[in-house]
Amino acid sequence: MFGNKKAEKLSGEQKAGSINIIGLGTEIAGDLSTKGDIRIDGKITGDVKSKAKVVVSGSGEVIGNILSESAEISGKITGDVNTSEVLFLKSTATLNGDVFSNKLVVESGANLTGRCQTGISQTKSIFTKSDGAEETAGKREASA
């Protein structure tokens, strides 16, 4: 009776570390939020928020903003990308939007159209609190 609640809580925490996959041919219209890693092979029209890593493959497309700890982009993004750690733009990446990241790695051949700000001590991140309200933390500041 008392052990069930603890087991359910642990089960929920383990799911947060899972890898989510949006498969090729899948299209999602709406915002997506996760605590775990996510790989996008399909198309998302809406914002993508992750407390972990976001991977957009060569066939993947996001029309909206990406807010995450880190990201690896090989596909097409139309919107801003905001990462608190590292953003990798692979050679096949096309990004039409602004970049706010602590570190940025751009391979030869990647296309970036927009403003870029790196070395950010605090990046803007929006995540849902446990009560369902949105939380906005930090502001954009560059460090030298």
Coordinates of N, CA, C and O in Angstrom, one line a residue:
M1 N 0.8 -1.2 0.0 CA 0.0 0.0 0.0 C 0.9 1.2 0.0 O 0.7 2.1 -0.8
F2 N 1.8 1.3 0.9 CA 2.7 2.5 1.0 C 3.8 2.4 -0.1 O 4.3 3.4 -0.5
G3 N 4.2 1.2 -0.4 CA 5.3 1.0 -1.3 C 5.0 1.3 -2.8 O 5.8 1.6 -3.6
N4 N 3.7 1.2 -3.1 CA 3.2 1.5 -4.5 C 3.5 2.9 -4.9 O 4.0 3.2 -6.0
K5 N 3.3 3.9 -4.0 CA 3.6 5.3 -4.4 C 5.1 5.5 -4.7 O 5.4 6.2 -5.6
K6 N 5.9 4.9 -3.9 CA 7.4 5.1 -4.1 C 7.8 4.4 -5.4 O 8.6 5.0 -6.2
A7 N 7.2 3.2 -5.7 CA 7.5 2.6 -6.9 C 7.1 3.4 -8.2 O 7.8 3.4 -9.2
E8 N 5.9 4.0 -8.0 CA 5.4 4.8 -9.1 C 6.2 6.0 -9.4 O 6.5 6.4 -10.5
K9 N 6.7 6.6 -8.3 CA 7.6 7.8 -8.4 C 8.9 7.4 -9.1 O 9.4 8.1 -10.0
L10 N 9.5 6.3 -8.7 CA 10.8 5.9 -9.3 C 10.5 5.5 -10.8 O 11.4 5.8 -11.6
S11 N 9.4 4.9 -11.1 CA 9.1 4.6 -12.5 C 9.0 5.9 -13.3 O 9.5 5.9 -14.4
G12 N 8.4 6.9 -12.8 CA 8.3 8.2 -13.5 C 9.7 8.8 -13.7 O 9.9 9.4 -14.8
E13 N 10.6 8.7 -12.7 CA 11.9 9.3 -12.8 C 12.7 8.6 -13.9 O 13.5 9.2 -14.6
Q14 N 12.6 7.3 -14.0 CA 13.3 6.5 -15.0 C 12.8 6.8 -16.4 O 13.6 6.9 -17.3
K15 N 11.5 7.1 -16.5 CA 11.0 7.4 -17.8 C 11.6 8.8 -18.3 O 11.7 9.0 -19.5
A16 N 11.9 9.7 -17.4 CA 12.4 11.0 -17.8 C 13.8 10.8 -18.5 O 14.1 11.7 -19.3
G17 N 14.5 9.8 -18.2 CA 15.8 9.6 -18.9 C 15.7 8.8 -20.2 O 16.7 8.5 -20.8
S18 N 14.5 8.5 -20.7 CA 14.3 7.8 -21.9 C 14.6 8.6 -23.1 O 14.7 9.8 -23.1
I19 N 14.7 7.9 -24.2 CA 14.9 8.5 -25.5 C 13.6 8.5 -26.3 O 13.0 7.4 -26.5
N20 N 13.2 9.6 -26.7 CA 11.9 9.8 -27.5 C 12.3 9.9 -29.0 O 13.2 10.6 -29.3
I21 N 11.6 9.2 -29.9 CA 11.8 9.3 -31.3 C 10.6 9.7 -32.1 O 9.5 9.1 -31.9
I22 N 10.7 10.7 -32.9 CA 9.7 11.1 -33.8 C 10.1 10.6 -35.2 O 11.0 11.1 -35.8
G23 N 9.5 9.5 -35.6 CA 9.9 8.8 -36.8 C 9.7 9.5 -38.1 O 8.9 10.4 -38.2
L24 N 10.4 9.0 -39.1 CA 10.3 9.5 -40.5 C 8.9 9.3 -40.9 O 8.3 8.2 -40.8
G25 N 8.3 10.4 -41.5 CA 6.9 10.3 -42.0 C 5.9 10.8 -40.9 O 4.8 11.0 -41.3
T26 N 6.4 11.0 -39.7 CA 5.5 11.5 -38.6 C 5.5 13.0 -38.6 O 6.5 13.6 -38.7
E27 N 4.3 13.6 -38.6 CA 4.2 15.0 -38.5 C 3.4 15.4 -37.2 O 2.3 14.8 -37.0
I28 N 3.9 16.3 -36.4 CA 3.3 16.7 -35.2 C 3.0 18.2 -35.3 O 3.9 19.0 -35.6
A29 N 1.8 18.6 -35.0 CA 1.4 20.1 -35.0 C 1.1 20.4 -33.6 O 0.1 19.9 -33.0
G30 N 2.0 21.2 -32.9 CA 1.9 21.5 -31.5 C 3.2 21.5 -30.8 O 4.2 20.9 -31.3
D31 N 3.2 22.0 -29.6 CA 4.5 22.1 -28.9 C 4.8 20.7 -28.3 O 3.9 19.9 -27.9
L32 N 6.0 20.4 -28.1 CA 6.5 19.1 -27.6 C 7.4 19.4 -26.4 O 8.3 20.3 -26.6
S33 N 7.2 18.8 -25.3 CA 8.0 19.0 -24.1 C 8.4 17.7 -23.5 O 7.5 16.8 -23.3
T34 N 9.7 17.5 -23.1 CA 10.1 16.3 -22.5 C 11.3 16.6 -21.6 O 12.0 17.6 -21.7
K35 N 11.5 15.7 -20.6 CA 12.6 15.8 -19.7 C 13.8 14.9 -20.2 O 14.9 15.1 -19.8
G36 N 13.5 14.0 -21.2 CA 14.5 13.2 -21.7 C 15.1 13.6 -23.1 O 14.7 14.7 -23.6
D37 N 15.9 12.8 -23.6 CA 16.5 13.1 -25.0 C 15.4 12.9 -26.0 O 14.5 12.1 -25.8
I38 N 15.5 13.6 -27.1 CA 14.5 13.4 -28.2 C 15.3 13.4 -29.6 O 16.2 14.2 -29.8
R39 N 14.9 12.5 -30.5 CA 15.4 12.4 -31.8 C 14.3 12.7 -32.8 O 13.2 12.0 -32.7
I40 N 14.5 13.6 -33.7 CA 13.4 14.0 -34.6 C 13.8 13.6 -36.0 O 14.8 14.2 -36.6
D41 N 13.1 12.6 -36.6 CA 13.4 12.2 -38.0 C 12.2 12.7 -38.9 O 12.3 12.7 -40.1
G42 N 11.1 13.1 -38.2 CA 9.9 13.6 -38.9 C 9.8 15.1 -38.9 O 10.9 15.8 -38.9
K43 N 8.6 15.6 -38.8 CA 8.4 17.1 -38.9 C 7.6 17.5 -37.7 O 6.5 16.9 -37.4
I44 N 8.0 18.6 -37.0 CA 7.3 19.2 -35.9 C 7.0 20.6 -36.2 O 7.9 21.4 -36.5
T45 N 5.8 21.0 -36.1 CA 5.4 22.4 -36.3 C 5.0 22.9 -34.9 O 3.9 22.6 -34.5
G46 N 5.9 23.5 -34.2 CA 5.7 23.9 -32.8 C 7.0 24.0 -32.1 O 8.0 23.5 -32.6
D47 N 7.0 24.4 -30.9 CA 8.2 24.5 -30.1 C 8.6 23.2 -29.5 O 7.7 22.4 -29.2
V48 N 9.9 22.9 -29.4 CA 10.4 21.7 -28.8 C 11.2 22.1 -27.6 O 12.2 22.9 -27.7
K49 N 10.8 21.6 -26.4 CA 11.5 21.9 -25.2 C 12.0 20.6 -24.5 O 11.2 19.7 -24.4
S50 N 13.3 20.5 -24.2 CA 13.8 19.3 -23.6 C 14.8 19.8 -22.5 O 15.6 20.7 -22.7
K51 N 14.8 19.1 -21.4 CA 15.8 19.3 -20.4 C 17.1 18.5 -20.6 O 18.0 18.5 -19.8
A52 N 17.1 17.8 -21.8 CA 18.3 17.0 -22.1 C 18.7 17.4 -23.6 O 18.7 18.6 -23.9
K53 N 19.0 16.4 -24.4 CA 19.5 16.6 -25.8 C 18.4 16.5 -26.8 O 17.6 15.6 -26.8
V54 N 18.4 17.4 -27.8 CA 17.6 17.3 -29.0 C 18.4 17.0 -30.2 O 19.4 17.7 -30.5
V55 N 18.1 16.0 -30.9 CA 18.8 15.6 -32.2 C 17.8 15.7 -33.3 O 16.7 15.1 -33.3
V56 N 18.1 16.5 -34.3 CA 17.3 16.6 -35.5 C 18.1 16.0 -36.7 O 19.1 16.5 -37.0
S57 N 17.6 14.9 -37.2 CA 18.4 14.1 -38.2 C 18.3 14.9 -39.5 O 17.6 15.8 -39.7
G58 N 19.0 14.3 -40.5 CA 19.0 14.9 -41.9 C 17.6 15.0 -42.5 O 17.3 15.9 -43.3
S59 N 16.7 14.1 -42.1 CA 15.3 14.1 -42.6 C 14.4 14.8 -41.7 O 13.2 15.0 -42.1
G60 N 14.9 15.3 -40.6 CA 14.0 16.0 -39.6 C 13.8 17.5 -39.9 O 14.7 18.1 -40.5
E61 N 12.7 18.0 -39.5 CA 12.4 19.4 -39.7 C 11.6 19.9 -38.5 O 10.7 19.3 -38.0
V62 N 12.0 21.1 -38.0 CA 11.2 21.7 -36.9 C 10.9 23.2 -37.4 O 11.8 23.9 -37.7
I63 N 9.6 23.5 -37.3 CA 9.2 24.8 -37.6 C 8.7 25.4 -36.3 O 7.6 25.2 -35.9
G64 N 9.6 26.0 -35.6 CA 9.4 26.5 -34.2 C 10.7 26.6 -33.5 O 11.7 26.3 -34.0
N65 N 10.6 27.0 -32.3 CA 11.8 27.2 -31.5 C 12.3 25.9 -30.8 O 11.4 25.1 -30.4
I66 N 13.6 25.8 -30.5 CA 14.1 24.7 -29.8 C 14.8 25.2 -28.5 O 15.6 26.1 -28.6
L67 N 14.4 24.7 -27.4 CA 15.0 25.1 -26.1 C 15.4 23.8 -25.4 O 14.6 22.9 -25.2
S68 N 16.7 23.7 -25.2 CA 17.2 22.4 -24.6 C 18.6 22.6 -24.0 O 19.2 23.7 -24.0
E69 N 19.1 21.6 -23.3 CA 20.4 21.6 -22.7 C 21.5 21.6 -23.8 O 22.4 22.3 -23.8
S70 N 21.3 20.7 -24.8 CA 22.2 20.6 -25.9 C 21.4 20.2 -27.1 O 20.3 19.6 -27.0
A71 N 22.0 20.4 -28.3 CA 21.3 20.0 -29.5 C 22.3 19.7 -30.6 O 23.4 20.2 -30.7
E72 N 21.9 18.7 -31.5 CA 22.7 18.3 -32.7 C 21.8 18.4 -33.9 O 20.8 17.6 -33.9
I73 N 22.0 19.3 -34.8 CA 21.1 19.6 -35.9 C 21.8 19.1 -37.2 O 22.9 19.6 -37.6
S74 N 21.1 18.2 -37.9 CA 21.5 17.8 -39.3 C 20.4 18.2 -40.3 O 20.7 18.3 -41.5
G75 N 19.2 18.5 -39.8 CA 18.1 18.8 -40.7 C 17.8 20.2 -40.8 O 18.7 21.1 -40.8
K76 N 16.5 20.6 -41.0 CA 16.1 21.9 -41.2 C 15.3 22.5 -40.0 O 14.4 21.9 -39.5
I77 N 15.7 23.7 -39.6 CA 15.1 24.4 -38.5 C 14.7 25.8 -38.9 O 15.5 26.5 -39.5
T78 N 13.4 26.1 -38.7 CA 12.9 27.5 -39.0 C 12.4 28.0 -37.6 O 11.3 27.7 -37.2
G79 N 13.3 28.7 -36.9 CA 13.0 29.2 -35.6 C 14.3 29.4 -34.8 O 15.4 29.0 -35.3
D80 N 14.2 29.9 -33.6 CA 15.4 30.1 -32.8 C 15.8 28.8 -32.0 O 14.9 28.0 -31.7
V81 N 17.1 28.7 -31.8 CA 17.6 27.6 -31.0 C 18.3 28.1 -29.8 O 19.2 29.0 -29.9
N82 N 17.9 27.7 -28.7 CA 18.5 28.1 -27.4 C 18.9 26.9 -26.6 O 18.1 26.1 -26.2
T83 N 20.3 26.8 -26.4 CA 20.8 25.7 -25.6 C 21.7 26.2 -24.5 O 22.4 27.2 -24.7
S84 N 21.6 25.6 -23.4 CA 22.4 26.0 -22.2 C 23.8 25.5 -22.3 O 24.7 26.0 -21.6
E85 N 24.0 24.4 -23.1 CA 25.4 23.9 -23.2 C 25.9 24.0 -24.6 O 26.4 25.0 -25.0
V86 N 25.8 22.9 -25.4 CA 26.5 22.9 -26.7 C 25.4 22.7 -27.8 O 24.5 22.0 -27.7
L87 N 25.6 23.5 -28.9 CA 24.8 23.3 -30.1 C 25.8 22.9 -31.3 O 26.7 23.6 -31.6
F88 N 25.5 21.7 -31.9 CA 26.3 21.2 -33.0 C 25.4 21.4 -34.3 O 24.3 21.0 -34.4
L89 N 26.0 22.1 -35.3 CA 25.4 22.2 -36.6 C 26.2 21.4 -37.5 O 27.3 21.7 -37.9
K90 N 25.6 20.3 -38.0 CA 26.3 19.4 -38.9 C 26.3 19.9 -40.3 O 25.6 20.9 -40.6
S91 N 27.1 19.3 -41.2 CA 27.3 19.9 -42.5 C 26.0 20.0 -43.3 O 25.8 20.8 -44.2
T92 N 25.0 19.2 -43.0 CA 23.7 19.2 -43.7 C 22.6 20.1 -43.1 O 21.5 20.1 -43.6
A93 N 23.0 20.8 -42.0 CA 22.0 21.6 -41.3 C 21.7 22.9 -42.0 O 22.5 23.5 -42.6
T94 N 20.4 23.2 -41.9 CA 19.9 24.5 -42.4 C 19.1 25.1 -41.2 O 18.1 24.6 -40.8
L95 N 19.6 26.3 -40.7 CA 19.0 26.9 -39.6 C 18.6 28.4 -40.0 O 19.5 29.2 -40.3
N96 N 17.3 28.7 -40.0 CA 16.9 30.0 -40.3 C 16.3 30.5 -39.0 O 15.1 30.3 -38.7
G97 N 17.1 31.2 -38.2 CA 16.7 31.7 -36.9 C 17.9 32.1 -36.1 O 19.0 31.9 -36.5
D98 N 17.6 32.6 -34.9 CA 18.7 33.1 -34.1 C 19.2 32.0 -33.2 O 18.5 31.0 -32.8
V99 N 20.5 32.0 -32.8 CA 21.1 31.0 -32.0 C 21.6 31.7 -30.7 O 22.3 32.7 -30.7
F100 N 21.2 31.1 -29.5 CA 21.7 31.5 -28.2 C 22.2 30.2 -27.6 O 21.5 29.3 -27.3
S101 N 23.5 30.2 -27.4 CA 24.1 28.9 -26.9 C 25.4 29.3 -26.1 O 26.1 30.3 -26.4
N102 N 25.8 28.4 -25.2 CA 27.0 28.6 -24.4 C 28.2 28.3 -25.4 O 29.1 29.0 -25.4
K103 N 28.1 27.2 -26.1 CA 29.1 26.8 -27.1 C 28.5 26.4 -28.4 O 27.4 25.8 -28.4
L104 N 29.1 26.7 -29.5 CA 28.6 26.4 -30.8 C 29.7 25.8 -31.7 O 30.8 26.3 -31.8
V105 N 29.3 24.7 -32.3 CA 30.2 24.0 -33.2 C 29.5 23.9 -34.6 O 28.4 23.4 -34.7
V106 N 30.2 24.4 -35.6 CA 29.6 24.5 -37.0 C 30.5 23.7 -37.9 O 31.6 24.1 -38.1
E107 N 30.0 22.7 -38.6 CA 30.7 22.0 -39.6 C 30.7 22.7 -40.9 O 29.7 23.5 -41.2
S108 N 31.7 22.5 -41.7 CA 31.7 23.2 -43.0 C 30.5 22.7 -43.9 O 30.2 21.5 -43.9
G109 N 29.8 23.6 -44.5 CA 28.6 23.2 -45.3 C 27.3 23.6 -44.6 O 26.3 23.6 -45.2
A110 N 27.3 23.8 -43.3 CA 26.1 24.1 -42.6 C 25.6 25.5 -42.9 O 26.5 26.4 -43.2
N111 N 24.3 25.7 -43.0 CA 23.8 27.0 -43.4 C 23.1 27.6 -42.1 O 22.2 27.0 -41.6
L112 N 23.5 28.8 -41.7 CA 23.0 29.5 -40.6 C 22.6 30.9 -41.1 O 23.4 31.7 -41.5
T113 N 21.3 31.2 -41.0 CA 20.8 32.6 -41.4 C 20.1 33.1 -40.1 O 19.0 32.7 -39.7
G114 N 20.8 34.1 -39.5 CA 20.2 34.7 -38.3 C 21.4 35.2 -37.4 O 22.5 35.2 -37.8
R115 N 21.0 35.7 -36.3 CA 22.0 36.2 -35.3 C 22.5 35.0 -34.4 O 21.8 34.1 -34.2
C116 N 23.7 35.2 -34.0 CA 24.3 34.1 -33.1 C 25.0 34.8 -31.9 O 25.8 35.7 -32.0
Q117 N 24.6 34.3 -30.7 CA 25.2 34.7 -29.5 C 25.7 33.5 -28.7 O 24.9 32.6 -28.4
T118 N 27.0 33.5 -28.5 CA 27.6 32.4 -27.7 C 28.2 32.9 -26.4 O 28.4 34.0 -26.2
G119 N 28.6 31.9 -25.6 CA 29.3 32.3 -24.3 C 28.3 32.8 -23.4 O 28.6 33.7 -22.6
I120 N 27.1 32.3 -23.4 CA 26.0 32.9 -22.6 C 26.1 32.2 -21.2 O 26.1 31.0 -21.1
S121 N 26.1 33.0 -20.2 CA 26.2 32.5 -18.8 C 24.8 31.9 -18.4 O 24.8 31.0 -17.7
Q122 N 23.8 32.6 -18.8 CA 22.4 32.1 -18.5 C 21.6 32.2 -19.7 O 21.4 33.3 -20.3
T123 N 21.1 31.1 -20.2 CA 20.2 31.1 -21.4 C 18.8 31.1 -20.9 O 18.4 30.5 -19.9
K124 N 17.9 31.6 -21.7 CA 16.5 31.6 -21.5 C 16.0 30.2 -21.6 O 16.3 29.5 -22.6
S125 N 15.3 29.7 -20.7 CA 14.7 28.4 -20.8 C 13.3 28.4 -20.2 O 13.0 29.0 -19.2
I126 N 12.4 27.7 -20.9 CA 11.0 27.7 -20.4 C 10.6 26.2 -20.2 O 10.7 25.4 -21.2
F127 N 10.3 25.8 -19.0 CA 9.9 24.5 -18.7 C 8.6 24.6 -17.8 O 8.4 25.5 -17.1
T128 N 7.8 23.5 -17.9 CA 6.6 23.5 -17.1 C 7.0 23.0 -15.7 O 7.6 22.0 -15.5
K129 N 6.5 23.7 -14.7 CA 6.6 23.3 -13.3 C 5.7 22.1 -13.0 O 4.8 21.8 -13.8
S130 N 5.8 21.5 -11.9 CA 5.0 20.4 -11.5 C 3.5 20.7 -11.4 O 2.6 19.9 -11.6
D131 N 3.2 22.0 -11.1 CA 1.8 22.5 -11.0 C 1.2 22.9 -12.3 O 0.1 23.3 -12.4
G132 N 2.0 22.7 -13.4 CA 1.5 23.0 -14.8 C 1.7 24.4 -15.2 O 1.5 24.8 -16.4
A133 N 2.2 25.3 -14.4 CA 2.5 26.7 -14.7 C 3.9 26.8 -15.5 O 4.7 25.9 -15.2
E134 N 4.0 27.7 -16.3 CA 5.3 27.9 -17.0 C 6.3 28.7 -16.2 O 5.9 29.6 -15.5
E135 N 7.5 28.3 -16.3 CA 8.6 28.9 -15.5 C 9.6 29.5 -16.5 O 10.1 28.8 -17.4
T136 N 9.9 30.7 -16.4 CA 10.9 31.4 -17.2 C 12.1 31.7 -16.3 O 11.9 32.4 -15.3
A137 N 13.3 31.2 -16.6 CA 14.4 31.4 -15.7 C 15.6 32.0 -16.5 O 15.8 31.6 -17.6
G138 N 16.2 32.9 -15.9 CA 17.4 33.5 -16.5 C 17.1 34.5 -17.6 O 16.0 34.8 -18.0
K139 N 18.2 35.2 -18.0 CA 18.1 36.1 -19.1 C 19.4 36.0 -19.9 O 20.3 35.4 -19.5
R140 N 19.4 36.5 -21.1 CA 20.5 36.3 -22.0 C 21.6 37.3 -21.7 O 21.4 38.5 -21.7
E141 N 22.7 36.8 -21.3 CA 23.9 37.6 -21.0 C 25.1 37.0 -21.6 O 25.3 35.8 -21.5
A142 N 25.9 37.7 -22.3 CA 27.2 37.2 -22.8 C 28.3 37.4 -21.8 O 28.4 38.4 -21.1
S143 N 29.2 36.4 -21.8 CA 30.3 36.5 -20.9 C 31.6 36.5 -21.8 O 31.6 35.8 -22.8
A144 N 32.6 37.2 -21.4 CA 33.8 37.3 -22.2 C 34.8 36.3 -21.7 O 34.9 35.8 -20.7

